[in-house]
Structures are given as C-alpha cells and as structure tokens.
Tab-separated table of C-alpha atoms in Angstrom:
chain	number	residue	atom	x	y	z
A	26	MET	CA	-21.653	19.279	15.655
A	27	GLU	CA	-25.891	20.994	17.113
A	28	HIS	CA	-27.165	23.163	14.421
A	29	SER	CA	-30.323	25.013	16.329
A	30	LYS	CA	-30.551	27.252	13.504
A	31	PRO	CA	-31.882	26.900	10.251
A	32	TYR	CA	-29.586	27.338	6.156
A	33	PHE	CA	-30.797	28.782	3.382
A	34	PHE	CA	-28.049	28.320	0.619
A	35	VAL	CA	-27.767	30.680	-2.699
A	36	GLY	CA	-26.535	28.908	-4.630
A	37	ILE	CA	-27.852	25.097	-3.634
A	38	GLY	CA	-26.480	22.632	-6.468
A	39	GLY	CA	-22.941	23.439	-6.967
A	40	SER	CA	-20.968	21.604	-7.149
A	41	GLY	CA	-18.929	22.959	-3.455
A	42	MET	CA	-22.460	23.952	-1.766
A	43	MET	CA	-24.526	20.974	-2.683
A	44	PRO	CA	-22.641	18.744	-0.733
A	45	LEU	CA	-22.050	21.020	1.881
A	46	ALA	CA	-25.895	21.428	2.522
A	47	MET	CA	-26.237	17.346	2.424
A	48	ILE	CA	-23.891	17.188	5.819
A	49	LEU	CA	-26.177	19.408	6.713
A	50	ALA	CA	-28.714	17.677	6.318
A	51	GLY	CA	-26.798	14.552	7.927
A	52	GLN	CA	-26.203	15.978	10.890
A	53	GLY	CA	-29.876	16.894	11.057
A	54	ALA	CA	-29.714	20.897	10.616
A	55	THR	CA	-33.028	21.931	8.474
A	56	VAL	CA	-31.600	23.487	5.771
A	57	ALA	CA	-33.127	25.489	2.079
A	58	GLY	CA	-32.189	26.461	-0.766
A	59	SER	CA	-32.654	28.388	-4.339
A	60	ASP	CA	-30.147	27.920	-7.261
A	61	ARG	CA	-30.168	29.784	-11.320
A	62	SER	CA	-30.483	26.578	-12.427
A	63	LEU	CA	-33.765	25.129	-10.510
A	64	ASP	CA	-35.720	28.461	-11.861
A	65	LYS	CA	-34.251	27.218	-15.638
A	66	GLY	CA	-35.791	23.769	-14.838
A	67	ALA	CA	-32.464	22.647	-15.422
A	68	LEU	CA	-30.503	19.097	-13.658
A	69	PRO	CA	-34.435	17.756	-12.016
A	70	ALA	CA	-32.181	15.107	-10.703
A	71	LYS	CA	-30.080	17.263	-9.081
A	72	PHE	CA	-32.711	19.541	-6.847
A	73	GLU	CA	-35.376	16.047	-7.252
A	74	TYR	CA	-32.124	14.470	-5.181
A	75	LEU	CA	-31.906	17.018	-2.468
A	76	ARG	CA	-35.628	17.565	-1.823
A	77	GLU	CA	-36.408	13.304	-1.573
A	78	ARG	CA	-33.566	14.468	2.130
A	79	GLY	CA	-35.723	16.443	3.639
A	80	VAL	CA	-33.775	20.051	1.973
A	81	ALA	CA	-36.639	22.681	1.450
A	82	LEU	CA	-36.632	24.405	-2.385
A	83	PHE	CA	-37.397	27.625	-3.756
A	84	PRO	CA	-37.540	30.386	-6.720
A	85	GLN	CA	-35.027	32.809	-6.476
A	86	ASP	CA	-36.687	35.699	-5.514
A	87	GLY	CA	-35.914	36.202	-2.165
A	88	SER	CA	-39.079	34.705	-0.891
A	89	GLY	CA	-37.289	32.162	0.693
A	90	ILE	CA	-35.396	34.051	2.618
A	91	THR	CA	-38.645	35.496	5.368
A	92	SER	CA	-36.650	35.325	9.113
A	93	ALA	CA	-33.499	36.611	11.279
A	94	ASP	CA	-32.611	33.843	12.694
A	95	GLN	CA	-32.214	31.946	8.844
A	96	ILE	CA	-28.354	31.506	8.232
A	97	VAL	CA	-27.915	32.089	4.925
A	98	VAL	CA	-24.474	30.662	2.733
A	99	ALA	CA	-23.764	32.081	-0.065
A	100	SER	CA	-20.561	31.798	-2.316
A	101	ALA	CA	-18.621	34.702	-2.743
A	102	ALA	CA	-19.743	35.273	-6.860
A	103	VAL	CA	-23.343	35.611	-5.206
A	104	GLU	CA	-23.713	40.270	-5.829
A	105	ASP	CA	-25.757	42.088	-3.353
A	106	SER	CA	-27.880	42.799	-5.996
A	107	VAL	CA	-29.750	38.788	-6.418
A	108	PRO	CA	-32.808	38.631	-4.327
A	109	ASP	CA	-31.893	36.694	-1.689
A	110	MET	CA	-29.550	38.234	-1.033
A	111	VAL	CA	-31.418	41.566	-1.148
A	112	ALA	CA	-33.998	39.435	0.930
A	113	ALA	CA	-31.248	38.062	3.240
A	114	ALA	CA	-30.368	41.925	3.824
A	115	GLU	CA	-33.962	43.007	5.155
A	116	ALA	CA	-34.734	40.100	7.485
A	117	GLY	CA	-31.103	40.076	9.805
A	118	ALA	CA	-29.976	37.223	8.261
A	119	GLN	CA	-27.018	36.719	9.558
A	120	ARG	CA	-24.854	35.424	5.986
A	121	LEU	CA	-21.994	33.088	6.091
A	122	SER	CA	-19.648	32.127	2.779
A	123	ARG	CA	-19.121	28.589	1.468
A	124	ALA	CA	-15.980	28.423	3.606
A	125	GLU	CA	-17.027	30.202	6.911
A	126	LEU	CA	-19.258	27.005	7.156
A	127	LEU	CA	-17.521	24.681	6.069
A	128	ALA	CA	-13.792	25.972	7.997
A	129	SER	CA	-16.336	25.936	11.219
A	130	LEU	CA	-17.914	22.112	10.518
A	131	PHE	CA	-14.074	20.705	10.066
A	132	ASN	CA	-12.331	22.879	12.732
A	133	ALA	CA	-14.077	21.282	15.364
A	134	ALA	CA	-14.053	17.381	13.886
A	135	PRO	CA	-11.551	15.526	16.352
A	136	SER	CA	-9.905	14.792	13.491
A	137	ARG	CA	-8.963	16.857	10.119
A	138	ILE	CA	-7.692	16.387	6.985
A	139	GLY	CA	-7.528	19.375	4.224
A	140	VAL	CA	-6.011	19.178	1.496
A	141	ALA	CA	-4.447	21.840	-1.543
A	142	GLY	CA	-3.064	22.392	-4.064
A	143	THR	CA	-2.926	23.715	-7.421
A	144	SER	CA	-4.524	20.628	-8.856
A	145	GLY	CA	-5.197	16.978	-8.268
A	146	LYS	CA	-7.606	18.201	-4.902
A	147	SER	CA	-10.475	16.305	-5.518
A	148	THR	CA	-9.402	13.166	-6.206
A	149	VAL	CA	-7.198	13.202	-3.230
A	150	THR	CA	-9.433	13.943	-1.033
A	151	GLY	CA	-11.389	10.982	-2.721
A	152	MET	CA	-9.249	8.633	-2.610
A	153	ILE	CA	-8.158	9.917	1.369
A	154	GLY	CA	-12.134	9.268	2.136
A	155	TRP	CA	-12.773	5.451	0.971
A	156	ILE	CA	-9.063	4.416	2.714
A	157	LEU	CA	-10.680	5.330	5.524
A	158	GLU	CA	-13.570	4.781	5.175
A	159	CYS	CA	-12.757	1.057	3.801
A	160	CYS	CA	-10.074	1.009	7.001
A	161	GLY	CA	-13.448	1.621	9.285
A	162	HIS	CA	-12.766	5.075	10.252
A	163	HIS	CA	-16.582	6.233	9.115
A	164	PRO	CA	-14.789	9.989	7.695
A	165	THR	CA	-16.959	12.826	6.832
A	166	VAL	CA	-15.731	14.283	4.112
A	167	MET	CA	-17.114	17.223	1.632
A	168	ASN	CA	-15.630	16.572	-1.910
A	169	GLY	CA	-16.240	19.363	-4.887
A	170	ALA	CA	-17.121	15.547	-6.965
A	171	VAL	CA	-19.055	12.943	-6.640
A	172	MET	CA	-16.851	9.795	-5.420
A	173	LYS	CA	-17.757	6.585	-7.402
A	174	ASN	CA	-16.839	5.093	-4.601
A	175	PHE	CA	-19.766	6.176	-2.448
A	176	ALA	CA	-22.846	6.593	-5.094
A	177	THR	CA	-25.640	4.162	-6.179
A	178	PRO	CA	-29.120	4.074	-7.769
A	179	ASP	CA	-30.492	5.888	-4.492
A	180	ALA	CA	-27.701	9.247	-3.803
A	181	PRO	CA	-26.037	9.725	-7.129
A	182	PHE	CA	-24.835	13.482	-6.755
A	183	ALA	CA	-22.362	11.288	-3.422
A	184	SER	CA	-20.175	14.460	-3.492
A	185	ALA	CA	-20.125	14.046	0.548
A	186	LEU	CA	-20.176	11.758	3.107
A	187	VAL	CA	-22.007	12.021	6.042
A	188	GLY	CA	-19.785	10.110	9.213
A	189	THR	CA	-19.943	8.608	12.520
A	190	GLY	CA	-16.437	9.159	13.023
A	191	ALA	CA	-12.615	11.704	14.073
A	192	ASP	CA	-12.244	12.412	10.802
A	193	PHE	CA	-12.746	14.500	8.655
A	194	VAL	CA	-11.168	15.465	5.166
A	195	THR	CA	-11.829	18.334	2.279
A	196	GLU	CA	-10.462	19.778	-0.274
A	197	VAL	CA	-9.929	23.630	0.244
A	198	ASP	CA	-9.483	26.706	-1.963
A	199	GLU	CA	-6.894	28.669	-2.035
A	200	SER	CA	-8.228	30.505	-5.047
A	201	ASP	CA	-10.686	33.401	-2.169
A	202	GLY	CA	-7.624	32.598	0.269
A	203	SER	CA	-10.418	30.719	2.291
A	204	ILE	CA	-7.502	28.407	2.522
A	205	ALA	CA	-6.898	30.369	5.930
A	206	LEU	CA	-9.522	29.660	7.763
A	207	TYR	CA	-8.643	26.062	7.805
A	208	SER	CA	-6.830	24.104	10.319
A	209	PRO	CA	-5.898	21.025	10.036
A	210	SER	CA	-4.003	18.919	11.955
A	211	VAL	CA	-2.900	16.762	8.749
A	212	ALA	CA	-2.360	19.225	5.269
A	213	VAL	CA	-1.718	17.525	2.328
A	214	LEU	CA	-0.074	20.362	-0.107
A	215	ASN	CA	0.337	18.724	-3.669
A	216	ASN	CA	1.604	21.135	-5.571
A	217	VAL	CA	1.900	25.127	-5.746
A	218	SER	CA	1.281	26.170	-10.007
A	219	HIS	CA	-0.152	29.336	-11.107
A	220	ASP	CA	-4.070	29.823	-11.198
A	221	HIS	CA	-6.396	32.129	-9.852
A	222	LYS	CA	-3.233	34.343	-7.299
A	223	SER	CA	0.194	35.628	-8.079
A	224	MET	CA	2.751	32.573	-7.087
A	225	GLU	CA	3.468	35.166	-4.187
A	226	GLU	CA	0.032	35.103	-2.786
A	227	LEU	CA	0.765	30.969	-3.277
A	228	ARG	CA	3.503	30.527	-1.649
A	229	VAL	CA	1.783	33.140	1.869
A	230	LEU	CA	-1.394	30.719	1.267
A	231	PHE	CA	0.524	26.994	1.195
A	232	GLY	CA	3.026	28.003	3.977
A	233	ASP	CA	0.639	29.743	6.719
A	234	PHE	CA	-1.016	26.150	5.690
A	235	ILE	CA	0.672	23.561	6.189
A	236	GLY	CA	2.522	25.387	8.750
A	237	LYS	CA	-0.581	24.965	11.390
A	238	ALA	CA	-0.941	20.950	10.889
A	239	GLY	CA	1.286	17.939	13.218
A	240	LYS	CA	2.131	16.609	10.368
A	241	ALA	CA	1.998	17.532	6.178
A	242	ILE	CA	1.999	15.621	3.091
A	243	VAL	CA	4.020	17.145	0.497
A	244	ASN	CA	3.884	16.895	-3.186
A	245	LEU	CA	8.586	16.668	-3.156
A	246	ASP	CA	8.105	15.982	-6.922
A	247	ASN	CA	6.806	19.551	-7.255
A	248	ALA	CA	9.318	22.096	-7.048
A	249	GLU	CA	7.389	24.830	-5.296
A	250	ALA	CA	6.146	22.171	-3.094
A	251	ALA	CA	8.642	21.098	-1.964
A	252	ALA	CA	10.320	24.987	-1.230
A	253	LEU	CA	7.756	24.868	0.855
A	254	ALA	CA	8.854	21.573	2.769
A	255	MET	CA	11.855	22.434	3.662
A	256	THR	CA	11.072	25.450	5.189
A	257	LEU	CA	8.685	22.915	8.780
A	258	PRO	CA	10.928	20.021	10.681
A	259	ALA	CA	11.856	17.731	8.760
A	260	ASP	CA	9.515	14.995	11.151
A	261	ARG	CA	6.562	17.322	10.734
A	262	VAL	CA	6.322	16.510	6.694
A	263	ILE	CA	5.899	13.285	5.021
A	264	GLY	CA	7.845	13.947	1.630
A	265	PHE	CA	6.355	11.604	-1.703
A	266	ALA	CA	7.950	11.485	-5.050
A	267	ILE	CA	7.767	9.543	-7.685
A	268	ASP	CA	11.518	7.092	-8.919
A	269	ARG	CA	13.460	8.754	-6.152
A	270	ASP	CA	14.098	8.536	-2.535
A	271	ALA	CA	11.327	10.771	-0.613
A	272	SER	CA	8.900	9.271	2.909
A	273	LEU	CA	6.480	7.622	0.073
A	274	SER	CA	6.749	6.710	-3.537
A	275	ALA	CA	6.405	4.897	-6.060
A	276	ARG	CA	8.299	3.343	-8.472
A	277	LYS	CA	8.915	0.790	-11.690
A	278	LEU	CA	5.156	2.099	-13.028
A	279	VAL	CA	3.652	0.475	-16.082
A	280	GLU	CA	1.193	2.280	-17.756
A	281	ALA	CA	-1.723	1.114	-19.044
A	282	PRO	CA	-5.370	3.539	-21.325
A	283	PHE	CA	-7.309	3.043	-17.529
A	284	GLY	CA	-5.333	2.173	-14.846
A	285	VAL	CA	-1.340	2.320	-13.863
A	286	THR	CA	1.030	-0.459	-11.347
A	287	PHE	CA	3.787	0.754	-9.818
A	288	GLU	CA	5.747	-0.379	-6.272
A	289	LEU	CA	5.639	1.510	-2.735
A	290	TRP	CA	8.893	2.054	-1.402
A	291	GLU	CA	9.452	4.000	2.642
A	292	GLY	CA	12.327	5.906	1.942
A	293	ASP	CA	15.362	3.551	0.799
A	294	ALA	CA	13.595	0.962	0.473
A	295	PHE	CA	10.815	-1.217	-1.398
A	296	SER	CA	8.221	-2.185	1.493
A	297	GLY	CA	6.414	-5.274	-0.696
A	298	LEU	CA	3.781	-3.599	-2.010
A	299	GLU	CA	2.314	-3.118	-5.414
A	300	VAL	CA	-0.382	-1.086	-6.334
A	301	ARG	CA	-2.022	-0.714	-8.799
A	302	LEU	CA	-4.508	1.891	-10.011
A	303	GLY	CA	-7.457	1.845	-11.298
A	304	VAL	CA	-7.056	4.588	-12.728
A	305	PRO	CA	-5.296	6.457	-15.683
A	306	GLY	CA	-1.309	8.435	-15.173
A	307	LEU	CA	1.585	10.621	-13.959
A	308	HIS	CA	-0.896	12.569	-11.503
A	309	ASN	CA	-2.932	9.833	-10.398
A	310	VAL	CA	0.066	8.805	-8.684
A	311	SER	CA	1.006	11.457	-7.346
A	312	ASN	CA	-2.626	11.245	-6.203
A	313	ALA	CA	-2.535	8.601	-4.531
A	314	LEU	CA	0.460	8.688	-3.246
A	315	ALA	CA	-0.382	11.685	-1.719
A	316	ALA	CA	-3.688	9.838	0.020
A	317	ILE	CA	-1.644	7.277	1.167
A	318	GLY	CA	0.810	9.348	2.842
A	319	ALA	CA	-2.556	10.965	4.492
A	320	ALA	CA	-3.813	7.944	5.950
A	321	ARG	CA	-0.176	6.628	7.535
A	322	ALA	CA	-0.195	10.417	9.166
A	323	ILE	CA	-2.845	9.406	10.834
A	324	ASP	CA	-1.715	6.195	11.895
A	325	VAL	CA	-2.499	3.401	8.585
A	326	PRO	CA	-1.132	0.753	8.120
A	327	LEU	CA	0.982	0.693	4.917
A	328	ALA	CA	-0.620	-2.250	3.456
A	329	MET	CA	-4.082	-1.288	4.405
A	330	ALA	CA	-3.692	1.347	2.799
A	331	ALA	CA	-2.350	0.076	-0.177
A	332	GLU	CA	-4.763	-2.647	-0.337
A	333	ALA	CA	-7.747	0.212	-0.675
A	334	ILE	CA	-6.536	2.276	-2.457
A	335	GLU	CA	-6.462	0.040	-5.771
A	336	SER	CA	-11.093	-0.502	-5.203
A	337	PHE	CA	-10.348	4.134	-5.873
A	338	SER	CA	-13.312	4.158	-9.561
A	339	GLY	CA	-12.289	7.646	-9.406
A	340	LEU	CA	-14.279	10.573	-9.179
A	341	ARG	CA	-17.221	12.058	-12.257
A	342	ARG	CA	-15.777	14.481	-14.160
A	343	ARG	CA	-11.944	13.455	-13.308
A	344	PHE	CA	-10.767	11.766	-16.746
A	345	ASP	CA	-14.468	9.633	-16.351
A	346	LEU	CA	-15.524	7.652	-20.291
A	347	VAL	CA	-18.029	7.929	-20.617
A	348	GLY	CA	-18.779	5.067	-23.300
A	349	THR	CA	-17.682	4.146	-26.868
A	350	ALA	CA	-19.527	4.233	-29.698
A	351	ASN	CA	-18.088	4.123	-33.664
A	352	GLY	CA	-14.548	3.344	-32.181
A	353	VAL	CA	-13.959	6.731	-30.893
A	354	ALA	CA	-13.816	7.434	-26.922
A	355	VAL	CA	-15.583	10.337	-25.754
A	356	ILE	CA	-14.309	11.428	-21.964
A	357	ASP	CA	-15.268	14.171	-20.163
A	358	ASP	CA	-12.981	16.157	-17.654
A	359	PHE	CA	-12.463	18.621	-15.085
A	360	GLY	CA	-9.236	20.283	-16.526
A	361	HIS	CA	-9.986	24.201	-16.798
A	362	ASN	CA	-5.856	25.529	-15.321
A	363	PRO	CA	-2.758	24.880	-17.545
A	364	GLU	CA	-1.598	21.789	-15.376
A	365	LYS	CA	-4.783	19.670	-14.674
A	366	ILE	CA	-5.215	20.081	-17.915
A	367	ALA	CA	-1.720	19.423	-19.188
A	368	ALA	CA	-1.766	15.663	-17.350
A	369	THR	CA	-5.141	14.691	-19.176
A	370	LEU	CA	-3.375	15.143	-22.156
A	371	ASP	CA	-0.041	13.967	-20.907
A	372	THR	CA	-1.844	10.818	-19.822
A	373	LEU	CA	-4.620	10.579	-23.270
A	374	HIS	CA	-1.005	11.003	-25.272
A	375	ALA	CA	0.159	8.065	-23.490
A	376	PHE	CA	-1.431	5.584	-25.883
A	377	PRO	CA	-2.021	6.211	-29.617
A	378	GLY	CA	-4.914	8.249	-30.898
A	379	ARG	CA	-6.096	11.645	-32.089
A	380	LEU	CA	-7.794	14.030	-29.515
A	381	LEU	CA	-10.107	16.245	-30.619
A	382	VAL	CA	-10.821	17.974	-27.389
A	383	LEU	CA	-13.419	20.645	-26.684
A	384	PHE	CA	-12.656	22.926	-23.981
A	385	GLN	CA	-15.406	25.288	-22.343
A	386	PRO	CA	-13.020	28.289	-20.571
A	387	HIS	CA	-15.066	28.435	-16.898
A	388	GLY	CA	-15.017	32.755	-16.558
A	389	PHE	CA	-13.307	35.804	-18.707
A	390	GLY	CA	-11.364	36.183	-15.312
A	391	PRO	CA	-9.516	32.971	-15.533
A	392	LEU	CA	-8.731	33.876	-19.341
A	393	LYS	CA	-7.574	36.370	-18.626
A	394	VAL	CA	-4.665	35.486	-16.094
A	395	MET	CA	-4.032	32.742	-17.275
A	396	ARG	CA	-3.863	33.366	-21.227
A	397	SER	CA	-0.818	32.529	-20.978
A	398	GLU	CA	-0.127	29.719	-19.598
A	399	LEU	CA	-2.724	28.250	-21.146
A	400	VAL	CA	-1.426	29.320	-24.651
A	401	ALA	CA	1.789	27.887	-23.672
A	402	MET	CA	0.944	24.650	-22.420
A	403	PHE	CA	-1.795	23.896	-25.003
A	404	ALA	CA	0.639	24.845	-28.098
A	405	GLU	CA	3.073	22.117	-26.479
A	406	LYS	CA	0.776	19.208	-25.034
A	407	LEU	CA	-1.657	18.875	-28.727
A	408	ALA	CA	0.186	16.788	-31.012
A	409	SER	CA	-0.117	17.434	-34.913
A	410	ASP	CA	-3.281	16.515	-35.802
A	411	ASP	CA	-5.349	17.403	-32.758
A	412	LEU	CA	-7.907	19.360	-32.429
A	413	LEU	CA	-8.790	22.166	-29.857
A	414	VAL	CA	-12.078	23.136	-30.212
A	415	LEU	CA	-13.036	26.558	-27.821
A	416	PRO	CA	-16.821	28.357	-27.177
A	417	ASP	CA	-17.314	31.195	-25.065
A	418	PRO	CA	-16.334	30.447	-21.105
A	419	VAL	CA	-19.500	29.668	-19.188
A	420	TYR	CA	-21.419	32.952	-17.861
A	421	GLN	CA	-24.058	32.434	-14.991
A	422	GLY	CA	-24.996	35.777	-15.194
A	423	GLY	CA	-23.786	39.009	-13.251
A	424	THR	CA	-21.265	41.489	-13.957
A	425	VAL	CA	-18.176	39.934	-15.752
A	426	THR	CA	-15.424	42.274	-17.219
A	427	ARG	CA	-14.439	40.404	-20.801
A	428	GLU	CA	-10.801	41.905	-21.448
A	429	VAL	CA	-10.065	37.712	-23.303
A	430	THR	CA	-11.823	36.323	-25.058
A	431	SER	CA	-11.686	32.384	-25.764
A	432	ALA	CA	-11.730	33.887	-29.474
A	433	ASP	CA	-8.069	36.289	-27.939
A	434	ILE	CA	-6.414	32.242	-26.506
A	435	ILE	CA	-7.263	30.649	-30.135
A	436	ALA	CA	-5.600	33.354	-32.136
A	437	ASP	CA	-2.366	33.045	-29.316
A	438	ILE	CA	-3.189	30.107	-30.439
A	439	THR	CA	-2.635	29.347	-33.796
A	440	ALA	CA	0.236	32.225	-33.578
A	441	THR	CA	2.208	28.640	-32.518
A	442	GLY	CA	1.320	26.342	-35.694
A	443	ALA	CA	-1.086	24.495	-33.489
A	444	HIS	CA	-4.459	23.611	-34.891
A	445	ALA	CA	-7.010	25.408	-32.656
A	446	MET	CA	-10.760	26.738	-33.182
A	447	HIS	CA	-13.448	28.935	-31.772
A	448	ILE	CA	-17.137	27.925	-32.307
A	449	PRO	CA	-18.401	30.599	-29.549
A	450	GLU	CA	-21.930	28.327	-29.350
A	451	ARG	CA	-21.227	25.749	-27.633
A	452	ASP	CA	-23.852	23.330	-29.059
A	453	ALA	CA	-22.332	24.006	-32.222
A	454	ALA	CA	-18.847	23.082	-31.296
A	455	ALA	CA	-20.285	19.977	-29.964
A	456	ALA	CA	-21.280	19.066	-33.390
A	457	HIS	CA	-18.526	20.448	-34.803
A	458	ILE	CA	-15.856	18.253	-33.317
A	459	VAL	CA	-18.857	15.001	-33.606
A	460	ALA	CA	-18.819	16.063	-37.380
A	461	GLN	CA	-14.959	15.206	-37.366
A	462	ALA	CA	-14.682	12.106	-35.221
A	463	LYS	CA	-13.550	8.959	-36.753
A	464	PRO	CA	-12.881	5.578	-34.905
A	465	GLY	CA	-9.641	5.686	-33.363
A	466	ASP	CA	-10.227	8.921	-32.015
A	467	ARG	CA	-10.522	10.849	-28.558
A	468	ILE	CA	-13.547	13.122	-27.517
A	469	VAL	CA	-11.984	14.831	-24.529
A	470	ILE	CA	-14.713	17.203	-23.295
A	471	MET	CA	-13.278	19.671	-20.635
A	472	GLY	CA	-14.568	22.320	-17.925
A	473	ALA	CA	-15.715	23.037	-14.287
A	474	ARG	CA	-18.193	25.074	-13.345
A	475	ASP	CA	-20.820	23.739	-15.371
A	476	ASP	CA	-22.082	20.551	-14.747
A	477	THR	CA	-24.041	20.665	-18.520
A	478	LEU	CA	-20.555	19.353	-19.614
A	479	SER	CA	-21.216	16.475	-18.425
A	480	LEU	CA	-24.917	15.980	-20.312
A	481	LEU	CA	-23.076	16.897	-23.284
A	482	ALA	CA	-20.524	15.039	-22.982
A	483	GLN	CA	-23.417	11.979	-23.152
A	484	ARG	CA	-25.397	13.740	-26.224
A	485	MET	CA	-21.959	13.859	-28.065
A	486	LEU	CA	-21.443	10.035	-27.056
A	487	ASP	CA	-25.693	9.368	-28.685
A	488	ASP	CA	-24.917	11.548	-31.454
A	489	LEU	CA	-22.304	9.825	-32.668
A	490	THR	CA	-24.551	6.351	-32.567
A	491	SER	CA	-26.969	8.352	-34.306
C-alpha cells in the first residue's frame, strides 16, 4: 500500500498504536509520534526501539504537528484539549482514529482475517499469525500484545509483523463500535459477553461482523456466539467446541501447569492428530481451535496447522510466567474483564497453590459497567485461602467520572465472604502481597492499558529474593 503523506501518532507507545505505527513504517511510510510516557521518562526501551526504526519522537506539546500534509492518528480517548490535537486543528491536518487507519489497511489486503470477541482476541491473532508464518504465507499481523514467537533481542516489541504475503491478520475491537469498519474475508468470533457495551449492542456488532465474511469461525461453546452462527448459512460457518460435535473439536484433554494436550476431531471423526499446546488452560484450547479453523478457511492443511500451533509460545502478559523465587511463582496477565480473569483463575486452580492476585482496574468507566459481573466472578472463583488486592484504577490523565471505585468493588466482594482488600497505592499493594507470599503460592498481576504492570511484576519477583 502506498503512503504519500507522513503520519503522526498521538500516544504512539500504546499497545494498539505502536504495532500500527510499526506496520506503516515497515511499508515505507514516514512515521512520527508523541506519548505521555515518553514525556515522563517511562519505558525508555520502547521509545528507543521506535527511534531505531526511523520513527521521530516529540514531546506531547504540539511541536511535532506543523503541517496540513500530516495525517494525525489518535485514539478516541485522546481529548481535543491535548496540545497535539490543538496543533492538528490549527494546522488543518487530517485526523484519523486508530481504528479508521487500521481498517483501511486491513480492507485493502487480498486476504483478510479479523479476530473478534470479548476475550482471547490477541492470543488467537498471534496463533493464526504463527501458523501462517510457519506454513509459508508470510502474513502481516497486527496485535495488541507482543508475540513471543516473533520477538528477538533486536526486536523485543514484536506486536506487529510486516509480511510480504496476501494475508492480513488483526484483532478488531468492539468496545468503541469500530468493528463495523472492517470487511473480513474470514471472521473469527471467540465469544460474546458483557464488557464495554450492552448485550443487545454486542449482538448487532458481532452479528454484522461475521455476516460480512465468506467464512465465519465461531465458538459453539459460547451460547451467544453459537446463536449468531445460526443466522448464517451452514456452509459459511466453521464451528469449534470442546468435547462435543463441531466442525473442529478438542477431546480427551490432559492439562498441565503450563500446557495442555488434546485430540483434534473433524466433525464426528478423530483426525488422527494429537495436539500439544505450550500454553495452558481450557480457554487456550478454544483459542487454538479458532486459529486452526481460520487457517483451514484459507486452505492450510489441518496437519500443518496443528503442527505449527504446537510451537506457539504465547504472548507477553497473557499468563506470562515472569519467574519463580523462594518457591513462589509470579505470573503477569492481561486479565481485566470478568471472562478473562475467570479463565486465568480457573487455569491456576486446576493445580495446587494459593493465589495472591493484584488486579489494577483499567479505568473508572469499566468498573462502573462491569461492577456486578466482576463481583460475582470473584466471589465464585476465589478460593477460601486466596487473596485479592485492588489498587486504584489506572489513570492516564484527562477528565474521568469516578462513580464506582476500587473501594466499592472490594466492599461488594468482601460482603460475599471472599478475602479481598483495597490498597489505593499500587506499590503498597504489591509490597503487601510480597510480604504475604509463602512457598507454593502463585502471585498474579492483572490489568490492562498500563505497560508498567510488567515492570511491577518483575520488581515483585526481585523483592521475593531480597
């Protein structure tokens, strides 16, 4: 794709912005940007990585936007009062949302695989990308997380892959409605559950999304997704499930602490393939079936897809084992909505050991929307000896309404009898958990929209050894 104008990313270090900037730079576009974290001196390795790839970085003071020829890319969360946005308006520069730009790149590709759903999008996107790369397709992949298989010492922030093939694989976001911008040839629907929007809105968005595709890969174990699949002609659907009939199914599962093995079935027949995943949990079995189904939809042989996925090593911050010290494991995880958190807790509870969970909510708005579901999930999923600690939500600046707080959530959870605490300062919350840890415990750091959580996880591991 040709890029005649330079791009300027406001918030270029964000998990959704950085890989998109890398794809554009890899396609030969001129890319520059700014970021609050850069101004604060946070995450220096990330910004040095961008500079090394020819991306010019500016303070977020409007100094980088000087021409009407620039295309200014910003998420919906960036307010018009931010100096860069003021400068863009004064210069008369074109403004695009991140989703608008990504959708334009995606829709221009000959083969378009879009991954949707409330949970598992990043993992399935990474799995599909790895399968296609192993099978010689050389895809372009846009992900919201670093894909370990593609990360190297020289490229540690591999959340994007710029390929030479026809396939473009990306996760697509329903939270802001931008999923409607994408026109997939293959649509993956992992699941549908309450997160940022009402169920009625989600049914429309996800239903329209899979309705556009020539093939829809749908999780039949999720009742809402299965109902949407029923609205499509049967020959356009590849359904997947665990332990029951579907186009693709997993049976005879054997779980391990950091992996799982299963038989792969097509319809009502065993394919003869036993798959050994290097990532744990039933949710990752579903993710693997989704990825294999997407590969099958573009004619990748089943045996090749199954073989490739066995070497998938996962994503950073997705059940990511940081290390073990004094008999305590520290795990960094992206869980931030009830379904994602529940999947991680279920995976951990399949094996012995107390859980010490630090969950940093990813905003006051999501706390308000998900309050009842979060409380019910933690009440059900926390074991009697587990400990949950919530600091205050991540705050990146701007105006926010603080109608529901971490203290409110903790009050609701403790009322159910679960062991939970509100410690407002994150560092104090982390220190409390480290002080409580004993051999055999698992510490889990959870949350989204804050890359410094990984640094916190490493510090907690280091503190366990001191």
